[in-house]
Short mmCIF file of C-alpha atoms and ligand atoms in Angstrom, two decimals:
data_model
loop_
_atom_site.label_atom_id
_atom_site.label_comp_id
_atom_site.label_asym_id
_atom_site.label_seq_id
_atom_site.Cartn_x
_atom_site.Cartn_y
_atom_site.Cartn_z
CA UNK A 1 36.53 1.59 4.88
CA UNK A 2 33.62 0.80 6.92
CA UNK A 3 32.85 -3.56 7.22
CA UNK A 4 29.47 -4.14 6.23
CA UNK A 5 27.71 -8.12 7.60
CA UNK A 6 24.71 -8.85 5.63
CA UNK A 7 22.67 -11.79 7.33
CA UNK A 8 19.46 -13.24 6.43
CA UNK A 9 16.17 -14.68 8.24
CA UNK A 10 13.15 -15.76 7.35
CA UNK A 11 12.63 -14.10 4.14
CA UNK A 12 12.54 -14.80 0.30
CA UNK A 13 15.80 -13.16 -0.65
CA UNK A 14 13.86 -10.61 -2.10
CA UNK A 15 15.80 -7.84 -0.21
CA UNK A 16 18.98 -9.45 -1.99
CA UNK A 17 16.92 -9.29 -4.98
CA UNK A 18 16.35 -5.55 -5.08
CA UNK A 19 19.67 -4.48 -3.66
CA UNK A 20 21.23 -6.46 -6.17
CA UNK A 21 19.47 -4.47 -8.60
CA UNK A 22 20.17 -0.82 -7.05
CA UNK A 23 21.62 1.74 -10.00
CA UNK A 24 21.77 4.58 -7.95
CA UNK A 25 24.23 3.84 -6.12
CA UNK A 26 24.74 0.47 -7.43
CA UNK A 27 25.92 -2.38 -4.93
CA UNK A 28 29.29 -2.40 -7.05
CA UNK A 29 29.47 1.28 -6.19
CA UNK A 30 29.47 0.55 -2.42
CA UNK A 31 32.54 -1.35 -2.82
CA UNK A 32 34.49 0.94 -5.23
CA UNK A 33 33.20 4.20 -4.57
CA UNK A 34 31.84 4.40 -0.84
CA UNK A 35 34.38 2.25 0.37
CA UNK A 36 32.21 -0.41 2.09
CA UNK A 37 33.56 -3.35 2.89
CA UNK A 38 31.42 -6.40 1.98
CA UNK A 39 32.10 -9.10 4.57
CA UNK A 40 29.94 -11.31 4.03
CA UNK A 41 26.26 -11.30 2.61
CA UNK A 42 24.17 -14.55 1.18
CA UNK A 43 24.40 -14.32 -2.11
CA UNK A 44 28.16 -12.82 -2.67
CA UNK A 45 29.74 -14.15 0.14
CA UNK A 46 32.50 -16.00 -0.22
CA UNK A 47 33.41 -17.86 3.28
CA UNK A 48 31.32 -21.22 3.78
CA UNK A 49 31.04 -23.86 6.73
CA UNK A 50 33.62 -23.07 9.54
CA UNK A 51 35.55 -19.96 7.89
CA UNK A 52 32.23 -18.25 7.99
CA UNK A 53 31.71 -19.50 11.58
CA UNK A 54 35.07 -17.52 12.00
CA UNK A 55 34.21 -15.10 10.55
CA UNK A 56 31.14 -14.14 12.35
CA UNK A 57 32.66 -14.72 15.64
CA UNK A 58 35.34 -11.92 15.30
CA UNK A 59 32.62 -9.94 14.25
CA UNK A 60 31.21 -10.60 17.65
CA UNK A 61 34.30 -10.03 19.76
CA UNK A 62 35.29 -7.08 18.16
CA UNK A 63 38.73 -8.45 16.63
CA UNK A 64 36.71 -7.47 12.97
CA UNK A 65 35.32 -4.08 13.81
CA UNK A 66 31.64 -4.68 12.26
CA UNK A 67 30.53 -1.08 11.32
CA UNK A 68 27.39 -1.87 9.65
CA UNK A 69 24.64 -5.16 10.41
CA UNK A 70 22.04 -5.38 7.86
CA UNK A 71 19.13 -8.09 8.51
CA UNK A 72 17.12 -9.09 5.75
CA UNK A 73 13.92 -11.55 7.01
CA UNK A 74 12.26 -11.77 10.34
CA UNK A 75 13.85 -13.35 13.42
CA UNK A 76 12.55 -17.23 13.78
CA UNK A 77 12.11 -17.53 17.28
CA UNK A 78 10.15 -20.97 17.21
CA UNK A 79 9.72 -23.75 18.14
CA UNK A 80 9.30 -22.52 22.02
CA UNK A 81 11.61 -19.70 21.99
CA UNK A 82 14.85 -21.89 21.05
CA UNK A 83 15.12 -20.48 16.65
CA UNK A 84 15.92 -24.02 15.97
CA UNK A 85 13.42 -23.56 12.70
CA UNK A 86 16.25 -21.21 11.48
CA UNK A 87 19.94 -22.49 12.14
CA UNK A 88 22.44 -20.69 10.42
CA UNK A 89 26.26 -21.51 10.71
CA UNK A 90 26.18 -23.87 13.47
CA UNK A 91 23.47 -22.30 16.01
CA UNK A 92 19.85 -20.50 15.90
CA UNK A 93 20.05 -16.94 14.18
CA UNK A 94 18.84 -15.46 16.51
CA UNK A 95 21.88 -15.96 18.64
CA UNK A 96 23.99 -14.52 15.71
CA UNK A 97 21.58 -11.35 15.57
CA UNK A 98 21.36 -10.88 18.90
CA UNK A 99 25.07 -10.71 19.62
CA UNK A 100 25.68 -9.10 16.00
CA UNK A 101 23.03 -6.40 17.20
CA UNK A 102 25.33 -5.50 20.03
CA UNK A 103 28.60 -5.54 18.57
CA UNK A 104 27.74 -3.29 15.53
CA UNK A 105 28.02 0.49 15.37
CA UNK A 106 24.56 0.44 13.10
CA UNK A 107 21.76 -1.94 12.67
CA UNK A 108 19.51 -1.74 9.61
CA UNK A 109 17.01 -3.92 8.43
CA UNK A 110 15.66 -4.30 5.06
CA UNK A 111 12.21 -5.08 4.31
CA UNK A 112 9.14 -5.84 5.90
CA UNK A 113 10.04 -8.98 7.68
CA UNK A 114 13.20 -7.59 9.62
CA UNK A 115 11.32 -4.21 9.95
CA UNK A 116 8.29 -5.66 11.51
CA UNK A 117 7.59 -9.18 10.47
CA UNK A 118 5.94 -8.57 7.34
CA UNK A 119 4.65 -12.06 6.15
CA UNK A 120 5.76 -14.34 8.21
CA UNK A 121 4.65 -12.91 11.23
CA UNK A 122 1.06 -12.35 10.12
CA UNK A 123 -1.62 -14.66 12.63
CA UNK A 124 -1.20 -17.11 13.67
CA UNK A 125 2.86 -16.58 13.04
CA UNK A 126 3.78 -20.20 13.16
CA UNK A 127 7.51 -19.68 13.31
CA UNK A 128 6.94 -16.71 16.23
CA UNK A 129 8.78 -14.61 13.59
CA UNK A 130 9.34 -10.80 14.94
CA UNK A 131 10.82 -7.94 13.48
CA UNK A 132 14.28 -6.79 15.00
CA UNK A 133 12.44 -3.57 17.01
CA UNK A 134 8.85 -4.36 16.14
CA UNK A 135 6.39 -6.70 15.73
CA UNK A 136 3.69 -4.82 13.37
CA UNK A 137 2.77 -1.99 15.10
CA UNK A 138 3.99 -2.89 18.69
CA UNK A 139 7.73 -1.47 19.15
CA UNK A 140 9.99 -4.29 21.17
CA UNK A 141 10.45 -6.82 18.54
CA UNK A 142 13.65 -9.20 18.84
CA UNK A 143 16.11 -6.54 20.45
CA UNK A 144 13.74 -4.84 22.38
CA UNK A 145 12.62 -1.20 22.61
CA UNK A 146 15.22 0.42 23.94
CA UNK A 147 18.15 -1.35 22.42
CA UNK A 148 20.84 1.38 20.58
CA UNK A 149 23.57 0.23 18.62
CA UNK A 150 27.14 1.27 19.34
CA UNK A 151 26.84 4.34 17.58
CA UNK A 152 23.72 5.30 19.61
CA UNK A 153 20.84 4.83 17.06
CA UNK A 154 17.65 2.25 17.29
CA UNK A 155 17.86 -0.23 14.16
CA UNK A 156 16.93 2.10 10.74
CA UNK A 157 14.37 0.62 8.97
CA UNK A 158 13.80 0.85 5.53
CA UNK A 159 10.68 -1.10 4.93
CA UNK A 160 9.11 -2.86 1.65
CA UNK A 161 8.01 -5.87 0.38
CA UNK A 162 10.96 -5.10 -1.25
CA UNK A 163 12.37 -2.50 -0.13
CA UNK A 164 13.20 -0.47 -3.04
CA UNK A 165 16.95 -0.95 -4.28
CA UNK A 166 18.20 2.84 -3.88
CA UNK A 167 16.95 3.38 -0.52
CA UNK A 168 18.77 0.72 0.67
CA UNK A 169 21.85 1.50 -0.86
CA UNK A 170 21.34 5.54 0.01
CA UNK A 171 20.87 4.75 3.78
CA UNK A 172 24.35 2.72 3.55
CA UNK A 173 25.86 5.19 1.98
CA UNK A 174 24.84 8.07 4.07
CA UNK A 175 25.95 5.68 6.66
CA UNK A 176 29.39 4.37 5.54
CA UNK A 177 30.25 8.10 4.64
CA UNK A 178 29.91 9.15 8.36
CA UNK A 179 26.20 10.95 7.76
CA UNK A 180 24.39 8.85 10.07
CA UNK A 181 23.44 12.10 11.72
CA UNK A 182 21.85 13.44 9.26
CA UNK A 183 19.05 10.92 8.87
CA UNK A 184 16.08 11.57 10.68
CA UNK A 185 14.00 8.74 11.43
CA UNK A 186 10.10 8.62 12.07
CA UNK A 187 8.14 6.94 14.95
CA UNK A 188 8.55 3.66 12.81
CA UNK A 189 12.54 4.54 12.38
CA UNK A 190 12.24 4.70 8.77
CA UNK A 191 14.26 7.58 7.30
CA UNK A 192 12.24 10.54 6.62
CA UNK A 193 13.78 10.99 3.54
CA UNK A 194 11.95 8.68 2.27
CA UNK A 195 8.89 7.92 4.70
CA UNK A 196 7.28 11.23 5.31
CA UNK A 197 5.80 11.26 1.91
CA UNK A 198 3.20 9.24 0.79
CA UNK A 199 3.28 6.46 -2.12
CA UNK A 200 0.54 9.60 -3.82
CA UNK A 201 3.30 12.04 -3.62
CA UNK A 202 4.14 12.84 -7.50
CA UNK A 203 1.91 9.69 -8.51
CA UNK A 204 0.33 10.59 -12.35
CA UNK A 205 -3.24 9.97 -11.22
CA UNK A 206 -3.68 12.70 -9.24
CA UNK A 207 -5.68 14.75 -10.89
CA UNK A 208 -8.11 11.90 -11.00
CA UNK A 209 -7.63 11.49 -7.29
CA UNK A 210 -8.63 15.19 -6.88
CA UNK A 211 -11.56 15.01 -8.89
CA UNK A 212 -12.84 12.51 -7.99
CA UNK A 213 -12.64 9.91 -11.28
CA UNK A 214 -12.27 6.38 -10.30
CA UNK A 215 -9.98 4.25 -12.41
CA UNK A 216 -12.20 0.38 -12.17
CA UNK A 217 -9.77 -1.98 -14.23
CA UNK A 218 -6.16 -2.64 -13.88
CA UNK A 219 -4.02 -0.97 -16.22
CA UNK A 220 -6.68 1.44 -17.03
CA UNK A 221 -5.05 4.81 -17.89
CA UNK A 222 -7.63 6.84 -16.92
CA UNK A 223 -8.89 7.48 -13.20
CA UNK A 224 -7.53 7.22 -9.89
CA UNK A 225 -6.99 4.03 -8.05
CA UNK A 226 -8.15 5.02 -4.79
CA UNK A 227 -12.12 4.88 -5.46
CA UNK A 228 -12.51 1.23 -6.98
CA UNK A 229 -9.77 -0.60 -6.15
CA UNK A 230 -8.82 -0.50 -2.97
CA UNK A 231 -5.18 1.59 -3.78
CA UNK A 232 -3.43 2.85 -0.52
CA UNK A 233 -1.49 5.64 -1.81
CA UNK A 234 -2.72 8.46 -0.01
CA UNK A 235 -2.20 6.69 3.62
CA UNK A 236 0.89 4.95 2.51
CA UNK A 237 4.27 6.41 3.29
CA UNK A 238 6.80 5.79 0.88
CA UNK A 239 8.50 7.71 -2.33
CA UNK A 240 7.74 5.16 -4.96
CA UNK A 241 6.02 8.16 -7.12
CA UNK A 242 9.29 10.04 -6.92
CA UNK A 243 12.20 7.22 -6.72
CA UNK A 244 10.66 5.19 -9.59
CA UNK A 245 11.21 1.68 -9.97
CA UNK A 246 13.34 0.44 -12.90
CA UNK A 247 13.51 4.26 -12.87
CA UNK A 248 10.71 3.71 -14.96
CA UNK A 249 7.65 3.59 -13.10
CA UNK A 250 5.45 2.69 -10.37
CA UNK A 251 2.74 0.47 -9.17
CA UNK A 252 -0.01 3.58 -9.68
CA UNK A 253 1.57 4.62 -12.39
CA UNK A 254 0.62 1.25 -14.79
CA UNK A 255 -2.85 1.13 -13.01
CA UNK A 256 -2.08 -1.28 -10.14
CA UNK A 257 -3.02 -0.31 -6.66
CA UNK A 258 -0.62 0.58 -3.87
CA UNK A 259 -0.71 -2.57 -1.59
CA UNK A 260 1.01 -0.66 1.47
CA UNK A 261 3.45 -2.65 1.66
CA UNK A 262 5.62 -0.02 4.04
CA UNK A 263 3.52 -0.01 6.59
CA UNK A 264 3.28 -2.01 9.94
CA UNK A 265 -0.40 -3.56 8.93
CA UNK A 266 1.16 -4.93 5.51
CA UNK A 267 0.01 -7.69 4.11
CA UNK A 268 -3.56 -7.68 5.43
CA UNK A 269 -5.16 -3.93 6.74
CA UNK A 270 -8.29 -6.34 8.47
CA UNK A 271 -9.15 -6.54 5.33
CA UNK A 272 -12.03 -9.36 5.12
CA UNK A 273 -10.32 -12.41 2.81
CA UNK A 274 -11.24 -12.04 -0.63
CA UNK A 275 -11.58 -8.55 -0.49
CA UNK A 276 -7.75 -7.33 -1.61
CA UNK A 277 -8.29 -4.85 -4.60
CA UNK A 278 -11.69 -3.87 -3.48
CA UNK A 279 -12.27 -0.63 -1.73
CA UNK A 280 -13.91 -0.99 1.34
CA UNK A 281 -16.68 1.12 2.18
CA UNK A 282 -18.72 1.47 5.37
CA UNK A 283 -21.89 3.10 4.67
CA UNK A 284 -20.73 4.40 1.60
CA UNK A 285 -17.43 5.85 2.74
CA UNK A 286 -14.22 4.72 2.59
CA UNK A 287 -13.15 2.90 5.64
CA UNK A 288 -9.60 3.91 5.40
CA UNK A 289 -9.16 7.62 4.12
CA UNK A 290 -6.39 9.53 2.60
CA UNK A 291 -3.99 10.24 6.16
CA UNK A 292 -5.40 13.02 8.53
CA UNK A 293 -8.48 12.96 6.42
CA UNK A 294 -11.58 12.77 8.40
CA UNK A 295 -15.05 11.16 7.33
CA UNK A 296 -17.19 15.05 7.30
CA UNK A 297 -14.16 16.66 5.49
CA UNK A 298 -13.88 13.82 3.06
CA UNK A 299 -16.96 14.21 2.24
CA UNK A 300 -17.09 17.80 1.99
CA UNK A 301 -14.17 17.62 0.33
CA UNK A 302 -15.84 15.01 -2.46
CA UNK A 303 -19.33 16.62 -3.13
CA UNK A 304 -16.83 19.99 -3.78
CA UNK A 305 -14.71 18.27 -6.02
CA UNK A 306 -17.43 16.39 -7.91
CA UNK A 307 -19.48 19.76 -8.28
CA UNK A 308 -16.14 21.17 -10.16
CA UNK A 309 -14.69 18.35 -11.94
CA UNK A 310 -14.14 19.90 -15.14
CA UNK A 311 -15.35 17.99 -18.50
CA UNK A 312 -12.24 16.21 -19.93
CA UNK A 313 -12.02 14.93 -16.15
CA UNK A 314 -14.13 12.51 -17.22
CA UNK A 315 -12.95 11.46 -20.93
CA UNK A 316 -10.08 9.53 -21.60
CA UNK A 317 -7.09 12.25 -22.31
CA UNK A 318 -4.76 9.63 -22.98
CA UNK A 319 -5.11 8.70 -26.93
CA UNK A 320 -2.57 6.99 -28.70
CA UNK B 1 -32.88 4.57 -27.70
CA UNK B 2 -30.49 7.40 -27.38
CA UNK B 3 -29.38 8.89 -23.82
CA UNK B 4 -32.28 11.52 -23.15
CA UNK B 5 -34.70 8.95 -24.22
CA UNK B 6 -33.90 6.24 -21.60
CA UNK B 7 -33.49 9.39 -18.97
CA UNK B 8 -37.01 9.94 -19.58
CA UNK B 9 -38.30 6.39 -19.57
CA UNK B 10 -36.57 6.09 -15.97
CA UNK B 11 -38.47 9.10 -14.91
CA UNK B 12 -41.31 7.93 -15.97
CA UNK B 13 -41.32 4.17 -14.80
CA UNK B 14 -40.11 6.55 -11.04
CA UNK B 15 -42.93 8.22 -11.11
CA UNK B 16 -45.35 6.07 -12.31
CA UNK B 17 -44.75 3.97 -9.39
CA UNK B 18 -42.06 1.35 -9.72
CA UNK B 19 -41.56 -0.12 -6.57
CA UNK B 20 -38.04 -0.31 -6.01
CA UNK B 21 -35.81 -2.56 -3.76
CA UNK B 22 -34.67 1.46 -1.71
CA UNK B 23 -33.72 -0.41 1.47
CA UNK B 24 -31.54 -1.64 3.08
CA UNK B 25 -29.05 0.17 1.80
CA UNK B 26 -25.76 -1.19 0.88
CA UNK B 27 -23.96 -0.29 4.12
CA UNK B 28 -20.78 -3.27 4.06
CA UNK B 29 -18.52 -4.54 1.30
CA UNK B 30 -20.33 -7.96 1.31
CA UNK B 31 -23.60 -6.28 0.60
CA UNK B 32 -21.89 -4.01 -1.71
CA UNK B 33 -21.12 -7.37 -3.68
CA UNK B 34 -24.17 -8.84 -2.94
CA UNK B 35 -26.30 -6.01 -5.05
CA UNK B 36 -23.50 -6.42 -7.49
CA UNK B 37 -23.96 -10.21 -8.00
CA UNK B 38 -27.71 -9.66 -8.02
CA UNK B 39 -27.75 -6.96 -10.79
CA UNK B 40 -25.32 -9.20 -12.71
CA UNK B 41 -27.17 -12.57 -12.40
CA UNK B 42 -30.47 -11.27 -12.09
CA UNK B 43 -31.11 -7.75 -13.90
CA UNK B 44 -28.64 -7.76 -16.71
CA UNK B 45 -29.80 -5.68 -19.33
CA UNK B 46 -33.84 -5.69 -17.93
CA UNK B 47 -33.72 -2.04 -17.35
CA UNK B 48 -36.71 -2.33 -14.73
CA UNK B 49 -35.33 -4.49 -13.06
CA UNK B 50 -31.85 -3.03 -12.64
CA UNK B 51 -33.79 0.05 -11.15
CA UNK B 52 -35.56 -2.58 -8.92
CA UNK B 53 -33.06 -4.16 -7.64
CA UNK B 54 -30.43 -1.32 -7.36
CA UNK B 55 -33.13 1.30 -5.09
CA UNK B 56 -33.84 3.91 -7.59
CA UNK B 57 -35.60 6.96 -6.30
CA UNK B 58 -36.34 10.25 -7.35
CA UNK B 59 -34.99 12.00 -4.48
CA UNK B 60 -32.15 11.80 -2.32
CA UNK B 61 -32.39 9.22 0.50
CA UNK B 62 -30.92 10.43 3.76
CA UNK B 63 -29.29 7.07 5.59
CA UNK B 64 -26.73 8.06 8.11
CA UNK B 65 -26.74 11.98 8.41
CA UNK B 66 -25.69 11.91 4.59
CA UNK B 67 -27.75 12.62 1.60
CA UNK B 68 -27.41 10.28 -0.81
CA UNK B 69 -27.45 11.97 -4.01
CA UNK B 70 -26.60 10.47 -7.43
CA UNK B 71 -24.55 14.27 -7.98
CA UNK B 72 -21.58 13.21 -5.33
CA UNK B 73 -21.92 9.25 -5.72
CA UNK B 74 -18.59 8.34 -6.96
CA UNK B 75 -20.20 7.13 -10.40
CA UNK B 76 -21.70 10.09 -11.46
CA UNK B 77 -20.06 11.76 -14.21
CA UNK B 78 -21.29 15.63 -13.72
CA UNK B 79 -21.11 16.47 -17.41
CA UNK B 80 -22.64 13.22 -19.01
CA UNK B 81 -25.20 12.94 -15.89
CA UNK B 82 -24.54 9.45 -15.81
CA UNK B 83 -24.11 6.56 -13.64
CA UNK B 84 -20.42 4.79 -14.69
CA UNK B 85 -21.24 1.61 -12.46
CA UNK B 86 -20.80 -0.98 -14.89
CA UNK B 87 -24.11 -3.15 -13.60
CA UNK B 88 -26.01 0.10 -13.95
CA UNK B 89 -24.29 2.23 -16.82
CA UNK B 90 -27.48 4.35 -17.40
CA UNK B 91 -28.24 7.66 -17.36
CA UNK B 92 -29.49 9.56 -14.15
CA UNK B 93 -30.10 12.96 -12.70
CA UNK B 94 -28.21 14.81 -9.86
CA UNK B 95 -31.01 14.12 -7.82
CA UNK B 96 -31.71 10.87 -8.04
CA UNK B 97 -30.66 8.19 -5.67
CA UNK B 98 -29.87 4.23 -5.10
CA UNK B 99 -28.55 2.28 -2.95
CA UNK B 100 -25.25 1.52 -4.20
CA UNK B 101 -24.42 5.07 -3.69
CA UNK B 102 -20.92 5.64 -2.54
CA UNK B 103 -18.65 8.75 -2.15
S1 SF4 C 401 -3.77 5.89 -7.90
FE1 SF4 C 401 -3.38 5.72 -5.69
S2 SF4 C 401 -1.51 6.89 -5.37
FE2 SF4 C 401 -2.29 7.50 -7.38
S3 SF4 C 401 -3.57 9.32 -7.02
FE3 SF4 C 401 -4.91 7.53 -6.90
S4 SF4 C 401 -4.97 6.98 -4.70
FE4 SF4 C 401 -3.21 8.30 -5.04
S1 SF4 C 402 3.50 1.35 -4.49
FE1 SF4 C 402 2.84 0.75 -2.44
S2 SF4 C 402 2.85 -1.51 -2.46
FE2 SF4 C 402 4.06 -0.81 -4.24
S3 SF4 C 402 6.18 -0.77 -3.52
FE3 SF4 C 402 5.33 1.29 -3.20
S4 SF4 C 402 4.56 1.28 -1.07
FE4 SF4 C 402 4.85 -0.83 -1.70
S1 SF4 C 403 -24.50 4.23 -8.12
FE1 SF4 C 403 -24.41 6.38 -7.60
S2 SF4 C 403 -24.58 7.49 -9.54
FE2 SF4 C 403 -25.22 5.38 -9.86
S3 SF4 C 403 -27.42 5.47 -9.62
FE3 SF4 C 403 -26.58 4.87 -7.67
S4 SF4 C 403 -26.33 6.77 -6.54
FE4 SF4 C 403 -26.63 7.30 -8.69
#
């Protein structure tokens, strides 16, 4: 059996949202098949008031061995470094986290916001939100760089804006089941499982993408996203083309750009406001290219493609 | 008038000496949606004046170390040798240029 603490910060529950939703495993299948051990998690937790305050606090001295802390939301660390904009059972959460953090033999955090601030910490971060070992790009974040938990690992981060429901549930598994080992995280901590491919990886439109046909509406079946509007597949890593969601589809499946939204930049990429959707070019070019792609060989690599881009490349093969 | 038809017209109003808006080029997104707001408000349909006002040349225009050629601007379609930019939508030549080119 392996205690699992779910907490949350400043976030829109939309972690809980998506985890709530997981199929494969499903969150009921943590309980009765993996043997995880719900404590306590905001929207199926059963303690309130002081019995959670109990609760928490054996957590913290050890008298409840907490095998698993998942944080969900960033860490409010306003006004002036005291978290008072985000109590939670009687004191700041950050307190909670930062003792939590210590006790448990695994931190993970869910989503963008516990990951690396996501949203809330974008400029000019009012709360001082922070993600628990980065802020954006910058490692550190709330526990600091080189904080391990118990068991010896940094937190695991499984990014999103959600994160996708069976990732999260995977990583506990793999966790509660004693393969911790196994999972090999990138320089961001995110599992490579599911991080060292790119959103592109097994996406529908890539034959578009590789010849070059841009896809300029929404939903539009035909073309690649990449060209027109602004879609961040090719520099984005995450499995969304191979773990579907609804285990139906994706974003660049049903003609909506990838927004990035598992990277360290998400929400914004510098991109100039009102220009979201919009591929930015800089004398022509893309100014952000598919990853390890540089400007000469992307061009080579387009006049090439172009030149072969065979005929029904450019009709619509998709009739009804 | 069919395809070939307004092909040839271009040509001809390109080589009869249209003077056409060829620089500056549209090197940044907000004059990327500048042109675009131009062609839209100002050109419409007006065929001249979409050449005008978009840079139209006969040749490729070298800006940057790269040659601008309509035959690896993102809009060309090879086989239809045709410009898919809505505000243009026309039909062009491999060698043939403008300044909304973009790869
Ligand atoms: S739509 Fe996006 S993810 Fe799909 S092939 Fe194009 S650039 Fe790649
Ligand atoms: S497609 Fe892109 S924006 Fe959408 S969930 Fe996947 S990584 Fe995030
Ligand atoms: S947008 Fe591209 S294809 Fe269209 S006319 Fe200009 S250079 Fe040629």
């Amino acid at each position: 059996m392996a205690n699992l603490l779910w907490l949350q910060g400043g976030a829109c529950s939309g972690n809980t949202m998506s985890f709530l939703n997981a199929e494969e495993p499903s969150a009921c299948d943590l309980v009765t098949d993996f043997g995880i051990n719900i404590l306590w998690h905001p929207s199926l937790g059963m303690e309130l008031g002081d019995n959670l305050q109990r609760l928490l606090r054996a957590c913290v001295s050890g008298e409840i061995p907490l095998d698993i802390f998942v944080f969900e939301g960033t860490v409010v660390r306003g006004p002036d470094g005291t978290g008072a904009w985000n109590r939670f059972a009687g004191r700041p959460m950050k307190d909670w986290v930062a003792e939590l953090a210590q006790a448990a033999q695994y931190v993970v955090a869910i989503g963008d916001c516990a990951t690396w601030g996501g949203i809330p910490a974008t400029a000019p971060n009012p709360t001082d939100s922070t993600g628990l070992q980065f802020l954006k790009r910058q490692k550190g974040g709330f526990l600091g760089a080189d904080f391990r938990s118990k068991a010896g690992l940094p937190v695991i981060n499984i990014p999103g804006c959600p994160a996708h429901p069976d990732w999260v549930t995977q990583i506990l598994v793999a966790v509660a089941t004693g393969r911790a080992a196994d999972i090999r995280l990138d320089d961001f901590q995110r599992p490579k499982t599911f991080f060292a491919s790119f959103t592109q990886t097994g996406c529908t439109r890539n034959m578009h993408f590789a010849y070059k046909v841009s896809a300029t509406e929404f939903g539009q079946r035909k073309g690649c996203l990449f060209y027109d509007l602004g879609c961040r597949g090719p520099m984005t890593h995450s499995p969304c083309n191979r773990i579907l969601w609804n285990r139906q589809s994706s974003k660049t499946r049903s003609g909506m750009p990838c927004l990035g939204c598992t990277e360290p930049e998400f929400p914004f990429f510098d991109l100039a406001p009102g220009t979201v959707f919009k591929t930015q070019t800089v004398m022509g070019v893309p100014k952000d290219l598919p990853e390890g792609v540089d400007k000469t060989g992307y061009i080579k690599l387009t006049v090439a493609a172009k030149a072969a881009a065979p005929k029904w490349a450019e009709e619509d093969i998709f009739v009804v | 008038m069919g395809e070939e038809a307004v092909r040839r017209r271009i040509q001809e109003l390109l080589a009869g000496g249209l003077a056409t808006e060829v620089c500056p080029r549209a090197d940044t997104p907000e004059s990327v949606q500048g042109l675009i707001q131009r062609l839209r408000e100002e050109a419409g349909e007006d065929l001249e004046a979409r050449l005008v006002l978009a840079g139209f040349t006969l040749n490729p225009v070298l800006h940057g170390g790269i040659e601008q050629a309509c035959e690896t601007c993102m809009y060309y379609l090879v086989h239809r040798r045709w410009c898919e930019l809505p505000e243009l939508n026309l039909p062009v030549e491999p060698r043939w240029s403008c300044r909304l080119w973009r790869i």
